[in-house]
PDB file of C-alpha atoms in Angstrom:
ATOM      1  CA  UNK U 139      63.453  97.521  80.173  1.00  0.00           C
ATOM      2  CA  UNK U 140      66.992  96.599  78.258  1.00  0.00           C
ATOM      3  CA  UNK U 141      69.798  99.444  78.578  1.00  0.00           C
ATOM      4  CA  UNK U 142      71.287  99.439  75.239  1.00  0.00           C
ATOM      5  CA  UNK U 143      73.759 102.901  75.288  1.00  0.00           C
ATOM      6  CA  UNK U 144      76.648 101.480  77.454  1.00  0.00           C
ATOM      7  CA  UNK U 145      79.218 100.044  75.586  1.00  0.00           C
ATOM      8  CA  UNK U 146      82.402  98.482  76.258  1.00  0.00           C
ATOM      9  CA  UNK U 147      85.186 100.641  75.116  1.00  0.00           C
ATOM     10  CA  UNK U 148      88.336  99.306  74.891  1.00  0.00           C
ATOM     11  CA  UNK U 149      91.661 102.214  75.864  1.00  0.00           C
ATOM     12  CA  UNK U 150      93.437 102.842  73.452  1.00  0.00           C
ATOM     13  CA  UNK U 151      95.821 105.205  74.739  1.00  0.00           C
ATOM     14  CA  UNK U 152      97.206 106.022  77.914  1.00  0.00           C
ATOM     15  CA  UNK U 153      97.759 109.293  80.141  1.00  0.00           C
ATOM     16  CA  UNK U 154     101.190 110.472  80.335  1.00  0.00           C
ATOM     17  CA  UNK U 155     103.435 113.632  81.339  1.00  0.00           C
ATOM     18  CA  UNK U 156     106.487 114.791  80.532  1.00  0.00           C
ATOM     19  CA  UNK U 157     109.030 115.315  83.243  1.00  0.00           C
ATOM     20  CA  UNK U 158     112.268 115.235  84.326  1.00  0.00           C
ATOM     21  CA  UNK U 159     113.422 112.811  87.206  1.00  0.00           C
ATOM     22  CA  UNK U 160     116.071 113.478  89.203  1.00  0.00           C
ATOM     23  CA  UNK U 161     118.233 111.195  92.054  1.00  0.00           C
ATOM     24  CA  UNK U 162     119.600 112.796  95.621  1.00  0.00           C
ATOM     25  CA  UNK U 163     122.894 112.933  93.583  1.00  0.00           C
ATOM     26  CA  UNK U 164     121.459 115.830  91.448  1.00  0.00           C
ATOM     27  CA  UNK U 165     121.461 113.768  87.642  1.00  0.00           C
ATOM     28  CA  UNK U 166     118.561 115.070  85.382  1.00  0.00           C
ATOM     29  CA  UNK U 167     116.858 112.846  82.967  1.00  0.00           C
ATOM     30  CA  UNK U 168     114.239 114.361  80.951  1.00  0.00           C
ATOM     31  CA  UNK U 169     111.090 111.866  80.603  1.00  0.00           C
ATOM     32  CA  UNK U 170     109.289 112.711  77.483  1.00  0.00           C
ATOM     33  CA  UNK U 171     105.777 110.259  78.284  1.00  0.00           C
ATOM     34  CA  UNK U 172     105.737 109.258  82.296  1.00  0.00           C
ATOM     35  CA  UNK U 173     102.487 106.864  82.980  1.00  0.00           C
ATOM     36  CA  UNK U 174      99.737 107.954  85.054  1.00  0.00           C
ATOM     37  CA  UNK U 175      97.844 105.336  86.151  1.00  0.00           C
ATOM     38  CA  UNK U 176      95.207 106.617  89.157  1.00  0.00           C
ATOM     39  CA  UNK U 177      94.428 103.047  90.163  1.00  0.00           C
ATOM     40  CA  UNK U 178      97.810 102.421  90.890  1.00  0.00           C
ATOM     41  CA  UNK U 179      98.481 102.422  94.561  1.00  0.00           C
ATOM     42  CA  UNK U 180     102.225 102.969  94.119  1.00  0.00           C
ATOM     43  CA  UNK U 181     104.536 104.411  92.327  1.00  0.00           C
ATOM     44  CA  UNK U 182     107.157 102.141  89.784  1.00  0.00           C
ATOM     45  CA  UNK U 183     110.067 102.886  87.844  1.00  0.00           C
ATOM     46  CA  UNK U 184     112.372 100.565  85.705  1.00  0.00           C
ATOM     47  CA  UNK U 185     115.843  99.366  86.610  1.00  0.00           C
ATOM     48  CA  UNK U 186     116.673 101.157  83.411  1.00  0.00           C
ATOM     49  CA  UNK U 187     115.789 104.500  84.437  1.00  0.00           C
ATOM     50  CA  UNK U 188     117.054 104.048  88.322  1.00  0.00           C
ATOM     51  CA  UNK U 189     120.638 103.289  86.322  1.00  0.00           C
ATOM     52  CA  UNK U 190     120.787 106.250  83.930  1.00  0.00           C
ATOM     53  CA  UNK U 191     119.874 108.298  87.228  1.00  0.00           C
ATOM     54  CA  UNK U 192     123.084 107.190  89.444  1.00  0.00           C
ATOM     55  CA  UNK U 193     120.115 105.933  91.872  1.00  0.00           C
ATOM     56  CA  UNK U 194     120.479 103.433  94.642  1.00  0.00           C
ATOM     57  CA  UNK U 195     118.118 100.262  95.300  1.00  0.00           C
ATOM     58  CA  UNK U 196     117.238  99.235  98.483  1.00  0.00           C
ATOM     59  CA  UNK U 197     117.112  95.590  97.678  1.00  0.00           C
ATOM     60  CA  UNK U 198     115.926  94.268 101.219  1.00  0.00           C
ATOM     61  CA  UNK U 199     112.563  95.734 100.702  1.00  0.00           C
ATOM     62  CA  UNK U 200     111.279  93.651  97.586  1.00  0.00           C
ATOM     63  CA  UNK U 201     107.128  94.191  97.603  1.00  0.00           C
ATOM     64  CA  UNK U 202     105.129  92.703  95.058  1.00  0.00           C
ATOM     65  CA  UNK U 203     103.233  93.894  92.401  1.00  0.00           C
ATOM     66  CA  UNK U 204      99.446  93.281  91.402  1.00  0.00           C
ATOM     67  CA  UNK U 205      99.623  93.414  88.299  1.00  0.00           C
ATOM     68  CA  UNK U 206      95.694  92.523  86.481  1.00  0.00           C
ATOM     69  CA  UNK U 207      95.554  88.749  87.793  1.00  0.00           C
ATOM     70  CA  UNK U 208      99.385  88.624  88.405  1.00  0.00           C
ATOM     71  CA  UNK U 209     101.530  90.185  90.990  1.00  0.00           C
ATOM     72  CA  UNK U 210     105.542  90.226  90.469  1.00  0.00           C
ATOM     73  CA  UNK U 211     107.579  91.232  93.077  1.00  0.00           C
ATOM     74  CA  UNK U 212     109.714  94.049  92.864  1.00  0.00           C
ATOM     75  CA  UNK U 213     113.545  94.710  92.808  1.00  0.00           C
ATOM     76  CA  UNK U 214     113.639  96.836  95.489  1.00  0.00           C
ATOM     77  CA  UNK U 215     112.532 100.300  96.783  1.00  0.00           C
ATOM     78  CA  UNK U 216     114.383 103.734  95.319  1.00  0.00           C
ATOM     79  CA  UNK U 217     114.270 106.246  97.751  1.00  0.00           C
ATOM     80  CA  UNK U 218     113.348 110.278  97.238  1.00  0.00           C
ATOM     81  CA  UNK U 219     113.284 110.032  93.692  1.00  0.00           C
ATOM     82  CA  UNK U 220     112.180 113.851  92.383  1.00  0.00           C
ATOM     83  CA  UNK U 221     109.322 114.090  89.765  1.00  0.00           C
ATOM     84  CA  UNK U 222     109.519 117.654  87.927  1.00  0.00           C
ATOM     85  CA  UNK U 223     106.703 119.013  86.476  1.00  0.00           C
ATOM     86  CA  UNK U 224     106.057 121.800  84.430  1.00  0.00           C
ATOM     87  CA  UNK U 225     103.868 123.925  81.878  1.00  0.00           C
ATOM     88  CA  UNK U 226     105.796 127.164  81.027  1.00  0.00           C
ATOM     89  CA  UNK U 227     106.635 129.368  84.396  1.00  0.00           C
ATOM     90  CA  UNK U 228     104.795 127.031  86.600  1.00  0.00           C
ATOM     91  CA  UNK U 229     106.201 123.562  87.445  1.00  0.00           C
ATOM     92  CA  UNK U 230     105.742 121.268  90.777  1.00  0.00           C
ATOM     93  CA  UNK U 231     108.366 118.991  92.126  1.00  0.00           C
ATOM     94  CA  UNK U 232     107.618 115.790  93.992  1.00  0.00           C
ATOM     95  CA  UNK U 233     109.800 113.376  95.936  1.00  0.00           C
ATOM     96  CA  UNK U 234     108.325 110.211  95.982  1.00  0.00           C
ATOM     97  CA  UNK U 235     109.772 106.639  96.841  1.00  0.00           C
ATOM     98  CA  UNK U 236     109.390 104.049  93.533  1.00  0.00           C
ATOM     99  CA  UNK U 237     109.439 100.458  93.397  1.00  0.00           C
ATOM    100  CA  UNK U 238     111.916  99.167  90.767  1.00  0.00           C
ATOM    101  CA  UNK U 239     110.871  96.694  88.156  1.00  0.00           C
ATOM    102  CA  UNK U 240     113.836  94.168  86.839  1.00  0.00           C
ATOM    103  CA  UNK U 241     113.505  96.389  82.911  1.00  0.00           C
ATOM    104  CA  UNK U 242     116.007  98.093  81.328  1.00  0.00           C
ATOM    105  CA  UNK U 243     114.138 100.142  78.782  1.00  0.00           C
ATOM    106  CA  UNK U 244     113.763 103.364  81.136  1.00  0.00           C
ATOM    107  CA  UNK U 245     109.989 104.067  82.061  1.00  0.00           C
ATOM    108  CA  UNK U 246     108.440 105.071  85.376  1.00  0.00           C
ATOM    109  CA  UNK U 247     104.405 104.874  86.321  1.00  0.00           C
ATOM    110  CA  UNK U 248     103.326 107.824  88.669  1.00  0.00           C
ATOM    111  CA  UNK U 249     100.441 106.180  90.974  1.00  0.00           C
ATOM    112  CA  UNK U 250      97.830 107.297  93.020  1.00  0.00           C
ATOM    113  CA  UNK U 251     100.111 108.359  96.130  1.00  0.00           C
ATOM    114  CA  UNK U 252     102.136 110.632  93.808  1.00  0.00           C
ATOM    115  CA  UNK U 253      98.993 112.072  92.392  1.00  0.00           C
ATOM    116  CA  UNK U 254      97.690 113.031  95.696  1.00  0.00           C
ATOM    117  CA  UNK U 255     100.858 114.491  96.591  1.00  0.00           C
ATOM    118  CA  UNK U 256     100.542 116.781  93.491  1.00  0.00           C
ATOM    119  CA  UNK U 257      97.292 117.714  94.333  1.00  0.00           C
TER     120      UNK U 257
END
């Protein structure tokens, strides 16, 4: 017996959200289209981003990345970065750590630990 109905779709989009991030120091920046990748098992945002936010790096702690067949290691860890949330009256804020990419068009990538966190 042949199964003929699956077929290999290729994405052609990608899930995002907009937010706003905020640092410790209290500077908003709204995020029109965050990435939400749930087979990401952390969190990333750009150098970009981390400078328009006033954020600190901790560049002692440089994990890699797996990225596909790849991995890249990071520029360092930003601590207790806030991810806001909302849809009208309701809206969720999460503090999260992010690894910082070396980019400085401002993205960020919401993994699996911040999507558990949100519930």
């Amino acid at each position: 017996m042949e199964i003929n109905f699956i077929h290999k779709i290729i994405p052609n989009d990608v899930a995002t959200i907009c937010c706003k991030i905020s640092s410790l120091l209290e500077k908003i920046v709204q995020v029109p289209s965050a990435m939400i990748d749930s087979g990401a098992n952390c969190s990333v945002i750009s150098k970009g981003l981390i400078k328009l936010l006033g954020a600190e790096v901790d560049k002692n702690k440089k994990p890699s990345i797996k990225w596909c067949n790849n991995s890249l290691e990071s520029s360092g860890i930003s601590y207790n970065i806030l991810v806001t949330v909302s849809q009208r009256e309701n809206s969720c804020t999460i503090s999260k750590d992010f690894l910082v990419i070396d980019d400085d068009k401002p993205w960020i990538l919401l993994g699996t630990p911040w999507l558990d966190q949100a519930g």
